[in-house]
Tab-separated table of C-alpha atoms in Angstrom:
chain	number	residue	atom	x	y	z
A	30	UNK	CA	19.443	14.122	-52.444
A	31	UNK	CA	19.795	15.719	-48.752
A	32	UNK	CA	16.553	15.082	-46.819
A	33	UNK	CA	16.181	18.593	-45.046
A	34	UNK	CA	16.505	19.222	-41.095
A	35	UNK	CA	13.067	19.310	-40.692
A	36	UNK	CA	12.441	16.158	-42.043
A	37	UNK	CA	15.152	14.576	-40.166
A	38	UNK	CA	13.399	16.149	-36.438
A	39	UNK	CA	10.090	15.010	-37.559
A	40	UNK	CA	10.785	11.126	-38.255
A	41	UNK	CA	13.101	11.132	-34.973
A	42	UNK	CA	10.387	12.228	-32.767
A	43	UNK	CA	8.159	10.006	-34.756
A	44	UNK	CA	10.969	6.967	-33.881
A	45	UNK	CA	10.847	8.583	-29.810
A	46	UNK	CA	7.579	8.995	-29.320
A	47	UNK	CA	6.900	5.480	-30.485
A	48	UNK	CA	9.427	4.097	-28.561
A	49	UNK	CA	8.507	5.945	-25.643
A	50	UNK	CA	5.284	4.463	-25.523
A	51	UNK	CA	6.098	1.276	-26.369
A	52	UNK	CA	8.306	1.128	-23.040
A	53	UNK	CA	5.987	3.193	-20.612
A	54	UNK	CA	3.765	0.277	-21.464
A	55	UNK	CA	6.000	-2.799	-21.094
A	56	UNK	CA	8.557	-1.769	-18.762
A	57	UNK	CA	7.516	-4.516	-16.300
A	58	UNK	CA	8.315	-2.664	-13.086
A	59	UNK	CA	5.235	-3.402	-11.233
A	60	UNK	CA	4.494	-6.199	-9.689
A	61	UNK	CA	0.905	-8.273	-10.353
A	62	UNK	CA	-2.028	-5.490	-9.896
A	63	UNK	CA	-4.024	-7.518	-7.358
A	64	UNK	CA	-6.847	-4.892	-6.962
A	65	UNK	CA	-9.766	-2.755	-8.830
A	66	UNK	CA	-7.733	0.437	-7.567
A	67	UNK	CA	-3.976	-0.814	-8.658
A	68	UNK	CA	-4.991	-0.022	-12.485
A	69	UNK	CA	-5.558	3.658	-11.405
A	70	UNK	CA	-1.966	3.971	-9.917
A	71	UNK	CA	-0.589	1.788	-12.721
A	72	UNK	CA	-2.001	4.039	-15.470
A	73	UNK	CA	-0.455	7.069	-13.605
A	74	UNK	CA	2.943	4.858	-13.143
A	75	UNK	CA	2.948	4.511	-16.847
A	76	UNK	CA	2.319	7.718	-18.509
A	77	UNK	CA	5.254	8.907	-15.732
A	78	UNK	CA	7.627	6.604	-17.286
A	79	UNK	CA	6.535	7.252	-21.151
A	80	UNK	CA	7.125	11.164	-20.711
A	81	UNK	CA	10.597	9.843	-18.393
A	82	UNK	CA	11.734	7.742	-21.612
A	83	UNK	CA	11.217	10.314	-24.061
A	84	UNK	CA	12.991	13.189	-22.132
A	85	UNK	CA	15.887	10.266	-21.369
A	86	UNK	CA	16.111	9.684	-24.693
A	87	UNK	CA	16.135	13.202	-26.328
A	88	UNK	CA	19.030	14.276	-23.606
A	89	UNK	CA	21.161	11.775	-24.281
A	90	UNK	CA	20.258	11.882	-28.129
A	91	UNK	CA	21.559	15.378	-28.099
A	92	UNK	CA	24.345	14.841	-25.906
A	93	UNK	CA	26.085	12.067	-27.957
A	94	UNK	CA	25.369	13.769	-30.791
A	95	UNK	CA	26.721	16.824	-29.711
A	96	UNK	CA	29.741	14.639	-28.775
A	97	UNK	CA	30.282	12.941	-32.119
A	98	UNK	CA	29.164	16.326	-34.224
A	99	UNK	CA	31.148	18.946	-32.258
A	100	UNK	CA	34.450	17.231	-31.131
A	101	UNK	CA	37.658	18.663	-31.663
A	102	UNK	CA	39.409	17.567	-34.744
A	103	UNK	CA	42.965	16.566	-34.890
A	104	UNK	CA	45.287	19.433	-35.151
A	105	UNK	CA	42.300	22.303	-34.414
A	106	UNK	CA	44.093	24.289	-31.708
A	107	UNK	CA	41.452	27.075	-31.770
A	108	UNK	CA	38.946	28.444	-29.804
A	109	UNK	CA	35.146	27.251	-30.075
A	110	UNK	CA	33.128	30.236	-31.552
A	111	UNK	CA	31.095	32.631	-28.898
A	112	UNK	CA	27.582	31.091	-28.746
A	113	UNK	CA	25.332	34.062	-27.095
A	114	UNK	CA	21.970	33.421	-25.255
A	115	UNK	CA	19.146	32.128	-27.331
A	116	UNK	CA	16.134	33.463	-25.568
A	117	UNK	CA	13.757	31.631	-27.379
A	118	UNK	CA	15.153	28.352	-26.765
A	119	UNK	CA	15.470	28.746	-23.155
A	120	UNK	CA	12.058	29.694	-22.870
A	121	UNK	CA	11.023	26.533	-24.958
A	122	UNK	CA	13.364	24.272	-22.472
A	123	UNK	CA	11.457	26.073	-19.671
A	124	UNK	CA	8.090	26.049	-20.418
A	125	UNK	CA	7.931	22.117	-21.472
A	126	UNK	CA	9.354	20.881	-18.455
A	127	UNK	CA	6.806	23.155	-16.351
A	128	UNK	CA	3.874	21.866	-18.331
A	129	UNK	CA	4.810	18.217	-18.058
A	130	UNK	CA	5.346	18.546	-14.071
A	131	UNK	CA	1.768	20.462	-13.829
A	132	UNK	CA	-0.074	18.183	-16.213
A	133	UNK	CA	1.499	14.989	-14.247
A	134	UNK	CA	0.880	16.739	-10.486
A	135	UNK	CA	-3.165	17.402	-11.958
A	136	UNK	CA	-3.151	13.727	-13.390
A	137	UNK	CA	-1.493	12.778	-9.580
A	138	UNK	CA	-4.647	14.285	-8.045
A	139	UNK	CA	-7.167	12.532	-9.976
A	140	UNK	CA	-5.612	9.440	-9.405
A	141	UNK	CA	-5.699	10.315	-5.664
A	142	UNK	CA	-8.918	11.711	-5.723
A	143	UNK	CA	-10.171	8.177	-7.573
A	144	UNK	CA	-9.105	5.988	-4.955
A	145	UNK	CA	-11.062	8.322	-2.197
A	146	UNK	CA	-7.916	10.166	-0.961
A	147	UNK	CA	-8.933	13.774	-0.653
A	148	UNK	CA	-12.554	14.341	0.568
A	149	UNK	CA	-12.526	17.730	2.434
A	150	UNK	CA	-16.010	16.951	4.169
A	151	UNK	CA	-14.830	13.040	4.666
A	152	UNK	CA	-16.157	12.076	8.767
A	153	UNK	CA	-16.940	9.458	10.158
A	154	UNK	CA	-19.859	9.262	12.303
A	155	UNK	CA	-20.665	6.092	12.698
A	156	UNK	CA	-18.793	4.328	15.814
A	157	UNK	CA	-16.844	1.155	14.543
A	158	UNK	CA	-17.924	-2.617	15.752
A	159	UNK	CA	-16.430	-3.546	19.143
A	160	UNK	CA	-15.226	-7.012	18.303
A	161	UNK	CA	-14.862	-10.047	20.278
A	162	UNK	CA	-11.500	-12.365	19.790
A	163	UNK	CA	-11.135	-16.051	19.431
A	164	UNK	CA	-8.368	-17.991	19.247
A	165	UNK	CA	-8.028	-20.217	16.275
A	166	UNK	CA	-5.714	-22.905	15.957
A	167	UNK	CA	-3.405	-20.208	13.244
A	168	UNK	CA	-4.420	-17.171	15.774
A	169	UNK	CA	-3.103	-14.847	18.475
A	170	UNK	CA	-5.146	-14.907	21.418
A	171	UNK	CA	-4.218	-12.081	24.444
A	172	UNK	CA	-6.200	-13.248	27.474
A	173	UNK	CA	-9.883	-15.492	28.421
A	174	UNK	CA	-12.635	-13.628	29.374
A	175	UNK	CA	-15.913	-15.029	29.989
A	176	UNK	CA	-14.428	-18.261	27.416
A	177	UNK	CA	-13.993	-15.608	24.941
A	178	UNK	CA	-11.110	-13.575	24.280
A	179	UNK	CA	-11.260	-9.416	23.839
A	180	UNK	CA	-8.792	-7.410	21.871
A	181	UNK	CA	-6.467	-5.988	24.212
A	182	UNK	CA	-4.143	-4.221	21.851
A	183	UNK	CA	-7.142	-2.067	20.050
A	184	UNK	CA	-10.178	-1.604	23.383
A	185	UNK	CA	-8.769	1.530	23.853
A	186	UNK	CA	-8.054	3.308	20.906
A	187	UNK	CA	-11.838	1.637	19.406
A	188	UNK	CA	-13.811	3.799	21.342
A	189	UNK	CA	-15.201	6.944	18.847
A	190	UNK	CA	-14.335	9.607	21.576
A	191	UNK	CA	-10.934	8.787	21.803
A	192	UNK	CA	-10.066	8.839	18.080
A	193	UNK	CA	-9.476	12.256	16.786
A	194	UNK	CA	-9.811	11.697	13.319
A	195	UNK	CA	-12.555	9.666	13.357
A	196	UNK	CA	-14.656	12.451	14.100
A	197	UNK	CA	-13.294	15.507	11.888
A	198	UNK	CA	-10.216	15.021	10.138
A	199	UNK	CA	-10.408	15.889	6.504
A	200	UNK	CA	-9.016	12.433	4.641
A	201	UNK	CA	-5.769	13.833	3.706
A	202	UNK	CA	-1.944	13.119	4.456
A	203	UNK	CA	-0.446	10.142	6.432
A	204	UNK	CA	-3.298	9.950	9.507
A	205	UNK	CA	-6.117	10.015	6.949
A	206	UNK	CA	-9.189	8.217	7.940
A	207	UNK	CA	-10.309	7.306	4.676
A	208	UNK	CA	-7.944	6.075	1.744
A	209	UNK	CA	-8.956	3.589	-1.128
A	210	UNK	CA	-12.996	3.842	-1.790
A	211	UNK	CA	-13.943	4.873	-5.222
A	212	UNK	CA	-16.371	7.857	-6.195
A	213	UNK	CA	-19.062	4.913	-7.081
A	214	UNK	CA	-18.844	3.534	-3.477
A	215	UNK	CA	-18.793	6.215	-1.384
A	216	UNK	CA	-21.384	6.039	1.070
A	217	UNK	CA	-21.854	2.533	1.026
A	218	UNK	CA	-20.725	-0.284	3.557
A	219	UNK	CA	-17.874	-2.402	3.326
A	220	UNK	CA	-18.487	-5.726	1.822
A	221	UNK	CA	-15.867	-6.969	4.356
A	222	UNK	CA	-14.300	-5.681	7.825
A	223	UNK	CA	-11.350	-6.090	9.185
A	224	UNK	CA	-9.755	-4.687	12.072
A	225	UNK	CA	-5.424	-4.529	11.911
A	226	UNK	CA	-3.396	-3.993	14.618
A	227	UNK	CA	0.244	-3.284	14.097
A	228	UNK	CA	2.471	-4.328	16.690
A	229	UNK	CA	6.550	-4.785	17.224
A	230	UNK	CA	6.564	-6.877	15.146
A	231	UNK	CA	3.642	-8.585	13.833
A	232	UNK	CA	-0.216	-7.618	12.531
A	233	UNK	CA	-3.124	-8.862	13.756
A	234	UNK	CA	-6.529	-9.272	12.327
A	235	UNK	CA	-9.706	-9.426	13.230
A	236	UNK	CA	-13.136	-10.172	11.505
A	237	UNK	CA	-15.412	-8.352	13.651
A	238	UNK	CA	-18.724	-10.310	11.891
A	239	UNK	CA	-17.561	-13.424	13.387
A	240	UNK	CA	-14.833	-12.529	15.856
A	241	UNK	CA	-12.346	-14.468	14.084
A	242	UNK	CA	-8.282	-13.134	14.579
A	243	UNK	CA	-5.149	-14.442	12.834
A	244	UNK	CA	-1.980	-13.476	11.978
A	245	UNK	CA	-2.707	-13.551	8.016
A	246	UNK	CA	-4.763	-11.536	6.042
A	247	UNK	CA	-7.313	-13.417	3.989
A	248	UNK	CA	-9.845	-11.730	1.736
A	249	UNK	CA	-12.222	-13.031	-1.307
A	250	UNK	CA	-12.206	-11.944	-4.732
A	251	UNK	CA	-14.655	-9.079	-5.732
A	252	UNK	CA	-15.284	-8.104	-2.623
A	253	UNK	CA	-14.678	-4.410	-1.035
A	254	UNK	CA	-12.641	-5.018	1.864
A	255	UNK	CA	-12.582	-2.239	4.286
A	256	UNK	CA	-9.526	-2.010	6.840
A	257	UNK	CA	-9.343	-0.070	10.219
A	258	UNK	CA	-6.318	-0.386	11.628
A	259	UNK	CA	-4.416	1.199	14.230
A	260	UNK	CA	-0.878	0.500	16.310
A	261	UNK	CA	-0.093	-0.642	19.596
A	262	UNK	CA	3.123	0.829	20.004
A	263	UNK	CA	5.018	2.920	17.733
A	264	UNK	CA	4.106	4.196	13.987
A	265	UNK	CA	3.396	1.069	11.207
A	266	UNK	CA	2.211	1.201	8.037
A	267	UNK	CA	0.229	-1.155	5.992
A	268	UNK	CA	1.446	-1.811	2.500
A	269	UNK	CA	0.839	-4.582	-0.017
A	270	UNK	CA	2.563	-3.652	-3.157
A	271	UNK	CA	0.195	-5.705	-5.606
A	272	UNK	CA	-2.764	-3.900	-4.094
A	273	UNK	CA	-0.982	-0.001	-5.077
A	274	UNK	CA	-2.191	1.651	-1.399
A	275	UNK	CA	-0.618	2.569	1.644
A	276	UNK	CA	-1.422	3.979	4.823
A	277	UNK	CA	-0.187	4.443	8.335
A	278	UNK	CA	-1.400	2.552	11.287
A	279	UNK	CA	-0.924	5.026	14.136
A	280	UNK	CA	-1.126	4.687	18.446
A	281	UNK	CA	-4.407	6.124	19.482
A	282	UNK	CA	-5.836	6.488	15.787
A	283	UNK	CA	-7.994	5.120	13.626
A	284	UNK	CA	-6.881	5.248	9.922
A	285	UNK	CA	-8.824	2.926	6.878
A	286	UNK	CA	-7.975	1.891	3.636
A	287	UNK	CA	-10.412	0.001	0.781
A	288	UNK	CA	-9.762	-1.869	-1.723
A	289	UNK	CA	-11.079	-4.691	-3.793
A	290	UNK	CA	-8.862	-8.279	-4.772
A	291	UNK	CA	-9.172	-9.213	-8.193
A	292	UNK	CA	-6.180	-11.802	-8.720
A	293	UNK	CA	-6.426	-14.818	-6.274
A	294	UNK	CA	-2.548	-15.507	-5.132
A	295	UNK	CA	-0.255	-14.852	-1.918
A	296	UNK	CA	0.908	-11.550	-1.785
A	297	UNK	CA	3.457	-10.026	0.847
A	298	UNK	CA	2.022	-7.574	3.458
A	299	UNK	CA	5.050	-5.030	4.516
A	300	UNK	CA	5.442	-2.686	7.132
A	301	UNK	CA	6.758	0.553	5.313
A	302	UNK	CA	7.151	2.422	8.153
A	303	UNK	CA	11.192	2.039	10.059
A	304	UNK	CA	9.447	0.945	13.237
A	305	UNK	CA	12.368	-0.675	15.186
A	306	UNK	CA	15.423	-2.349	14.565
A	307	UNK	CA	13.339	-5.252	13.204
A	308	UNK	CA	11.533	-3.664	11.689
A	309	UNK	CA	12.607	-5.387	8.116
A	310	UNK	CA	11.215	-8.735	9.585
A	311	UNK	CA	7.975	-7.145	10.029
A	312	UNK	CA	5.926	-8.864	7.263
A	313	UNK	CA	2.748	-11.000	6.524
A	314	UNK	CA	0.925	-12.823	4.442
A	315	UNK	CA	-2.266	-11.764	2.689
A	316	UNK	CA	-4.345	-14.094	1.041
A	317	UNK	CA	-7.097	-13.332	-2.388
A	318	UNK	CA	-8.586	-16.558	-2.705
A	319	UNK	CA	-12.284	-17.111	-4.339
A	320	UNK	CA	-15.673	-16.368	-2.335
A	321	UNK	CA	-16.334	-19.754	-1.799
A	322	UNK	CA	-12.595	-20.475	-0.611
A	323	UNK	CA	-12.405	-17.565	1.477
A	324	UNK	CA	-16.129	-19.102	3.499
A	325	UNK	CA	-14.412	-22.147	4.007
A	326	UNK	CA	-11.503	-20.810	5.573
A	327	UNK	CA	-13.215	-18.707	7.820
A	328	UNK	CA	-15.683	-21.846	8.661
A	329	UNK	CA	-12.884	-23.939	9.655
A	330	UNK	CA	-11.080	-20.566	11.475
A	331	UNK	CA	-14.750	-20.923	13.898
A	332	UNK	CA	-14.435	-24.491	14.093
A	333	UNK	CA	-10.971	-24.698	15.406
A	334	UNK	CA	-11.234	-21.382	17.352
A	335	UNK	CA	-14.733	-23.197	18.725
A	336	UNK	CA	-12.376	-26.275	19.790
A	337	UNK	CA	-9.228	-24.474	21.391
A	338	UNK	CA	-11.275	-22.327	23.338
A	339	UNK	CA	-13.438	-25.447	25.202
A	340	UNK	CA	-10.399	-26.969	25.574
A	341	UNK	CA	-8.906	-23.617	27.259
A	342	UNK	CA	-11.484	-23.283	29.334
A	343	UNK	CA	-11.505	-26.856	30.242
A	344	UNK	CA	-7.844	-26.922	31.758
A	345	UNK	CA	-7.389	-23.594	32.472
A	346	UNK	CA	-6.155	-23.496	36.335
A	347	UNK	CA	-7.406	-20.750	38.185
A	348	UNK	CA	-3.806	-20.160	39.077
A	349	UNK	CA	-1.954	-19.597	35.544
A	350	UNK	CA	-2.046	-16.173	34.122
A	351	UNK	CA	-3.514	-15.640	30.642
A	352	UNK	CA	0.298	-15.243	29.643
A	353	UNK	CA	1.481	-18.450	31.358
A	354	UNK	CA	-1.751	-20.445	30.290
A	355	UNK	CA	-1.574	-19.635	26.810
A	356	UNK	CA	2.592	-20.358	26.083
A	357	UNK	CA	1.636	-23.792	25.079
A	358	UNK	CA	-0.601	-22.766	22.524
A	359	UNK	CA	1.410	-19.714	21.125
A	360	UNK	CA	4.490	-21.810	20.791
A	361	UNK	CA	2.752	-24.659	18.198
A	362	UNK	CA	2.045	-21.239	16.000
A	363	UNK	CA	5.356	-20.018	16.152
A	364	UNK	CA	4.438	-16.803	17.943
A	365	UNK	CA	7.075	-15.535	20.628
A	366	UNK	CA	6.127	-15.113	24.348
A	367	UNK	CA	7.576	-11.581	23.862
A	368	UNK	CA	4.663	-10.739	21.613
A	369	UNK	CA	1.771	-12.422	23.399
A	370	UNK	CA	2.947	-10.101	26.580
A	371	UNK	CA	2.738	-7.132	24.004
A	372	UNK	CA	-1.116	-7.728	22.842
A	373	UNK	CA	-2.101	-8.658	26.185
A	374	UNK	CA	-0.701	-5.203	28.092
């Protein structure tokens, strides 16, 4: 008995559409989703590669079988048969693909739109914290004032008047203010604040609550971390691929990005932005670690930055420059003198 056309079509794109799904699921492309905000993206990620597998699958389908169906027989020496236009099938092969790209671009935007990407009245009024600097034993410190140490590499671009953006740019595109809060927390205060600085070739960052800098990125589970960063020099950009966001640290603007840990583990922060020729190199750690793990880091970041800086201020000859006076220090962290001069001009 010959099982009709139709019948054959339907159980193939039965067997496809199955298999397509199956895969858009378990592809295992992505790395761990580390944050509240990576299952948006992920979601988005996935349906991209189901509706990629199926149309892989159905072109190649066709073509092999086309191959194997239509090849030329031994001894056929004639011509293939005139095929004219079929203008219903070339409106079919249109109009699918343009759905698929308009339903994925809508999809796109809501994703976006989730994670707090497009608000066209998005401003920020409120000024950011000024923040004092320390110098923990794991920290970069630029220069001793009054036996505490002040940001050097962010004063000038924290001051509300001199950010454009912070004012009245709409939270769109690469110098968006705002990227990462989620319709339910709009409005509302960071749980935690940090302040990034991106520098050739290094980040810094500083809790302003208890004026606490290092050169890793720790943050606790559960917790909406808010991050206002800016650069020092040229163009960086802040991108942790477990967390699913990314955005620009720019000279002489403020940009932000939220987003919440879930998974406690190391995860690799990467500059994505070519921003010199080492720029490769240009990497950090961040750390998701537990509430109560993440206190008693910071606790023993106030004791030792509590220590270092009596013992600065203890030595300290009147005739060493902050630069000079501070080598000893930088080098047990591994930080170059090149950099120190950086943050402190």
């Amino acid at each position: 008995m010959k099982i009709p056309s139709s019948i054959w079509t339907l159980l193939i794109g039965i067997v496809l559409t199955l298999v397509s799904i199956w895969y858009g699921q378990n592809h295992g492309l992505l790395p761990t989703a580390a944050s509240d905000e990576a299952v948006l993206v992920d979601g988005l990620f996935n349906s991209m590669m189901t509706v990629s597998t199926g149309i892989f699958l159905i072109v190649e389908g066709v073509l092999i079988y086309c191959v194997i169906k239509y090849r030329r027989r031994p001894g056929d020496r004639q011509d293939g048969p005139p095929v004219e236009g079929n203008v219903p099938l070339e409106i079919l092969w249109t109009a699918i693909p343009a759905i698929i790209v308009i339903g994925i671009s809508v999809y796109s935007f809501e994703v976006y739109n989730d994670i707090g990407g497009f608000d066209p009245h998005a401003g920020h009024n409120a000024p950011m914290a000024q923040s004092s600097m320390t110098m923990p034993g794991s920290a970069i410190a630029a220069t001793l004032s009054d036996a505490q140490a002040q940001d050097p590499a962010t004063a000038e671009v924290r001051n509300t008047d001199q950010i454009p953006q912070h004012q009245d740019a709409p939270g769109v595109g690469s110098v968006a203010p705002s990227i990462g809060s989620s319709p339910d927390k709009a409005g509302q205060p960071p749980e935690l604040l940090v302040n990034v600085t991106g520098l050739q070739y290094a980040w810094l960052f500083t809790y302003p609550e208890t004026g606490v800098t290092t050169g890793e990125l720790h943050v606790p589970i559960g917790r909406e971390v808010q991050i206002n960063m800016t650069a020092n020099d040229v163009i960086h950009a802040f991108w942790v691929p477990e967390f699913r966001l990314k955005q620009d640290a720019i000279p002489g603007r403020q940009t932000e990005i939220r987003f919440t840990p879930k998974t406690a583990g190391d995860y690799t922060l990467i500059c994505a932005e070519l921003c010199g020729p080492y720029h490769g190199a240009m990497r950090s750690q961040v750390v998701v670690e537990t509430p109560a793990a993440f206190e008693k880091w910071m606790q023993e970041q106030l004791v030792a930055s509590h220590e270092t800086l009596n013992k600065a201020v203890a030595v300290n000859p009147a005739d060493l420059s902050p630069d000079e006076f501070l080598a000893p220090y930088t080098k047990d962290m591994g930080i170059q003198p090149e950099i120190l001069h950086q943050v402190h001009h």
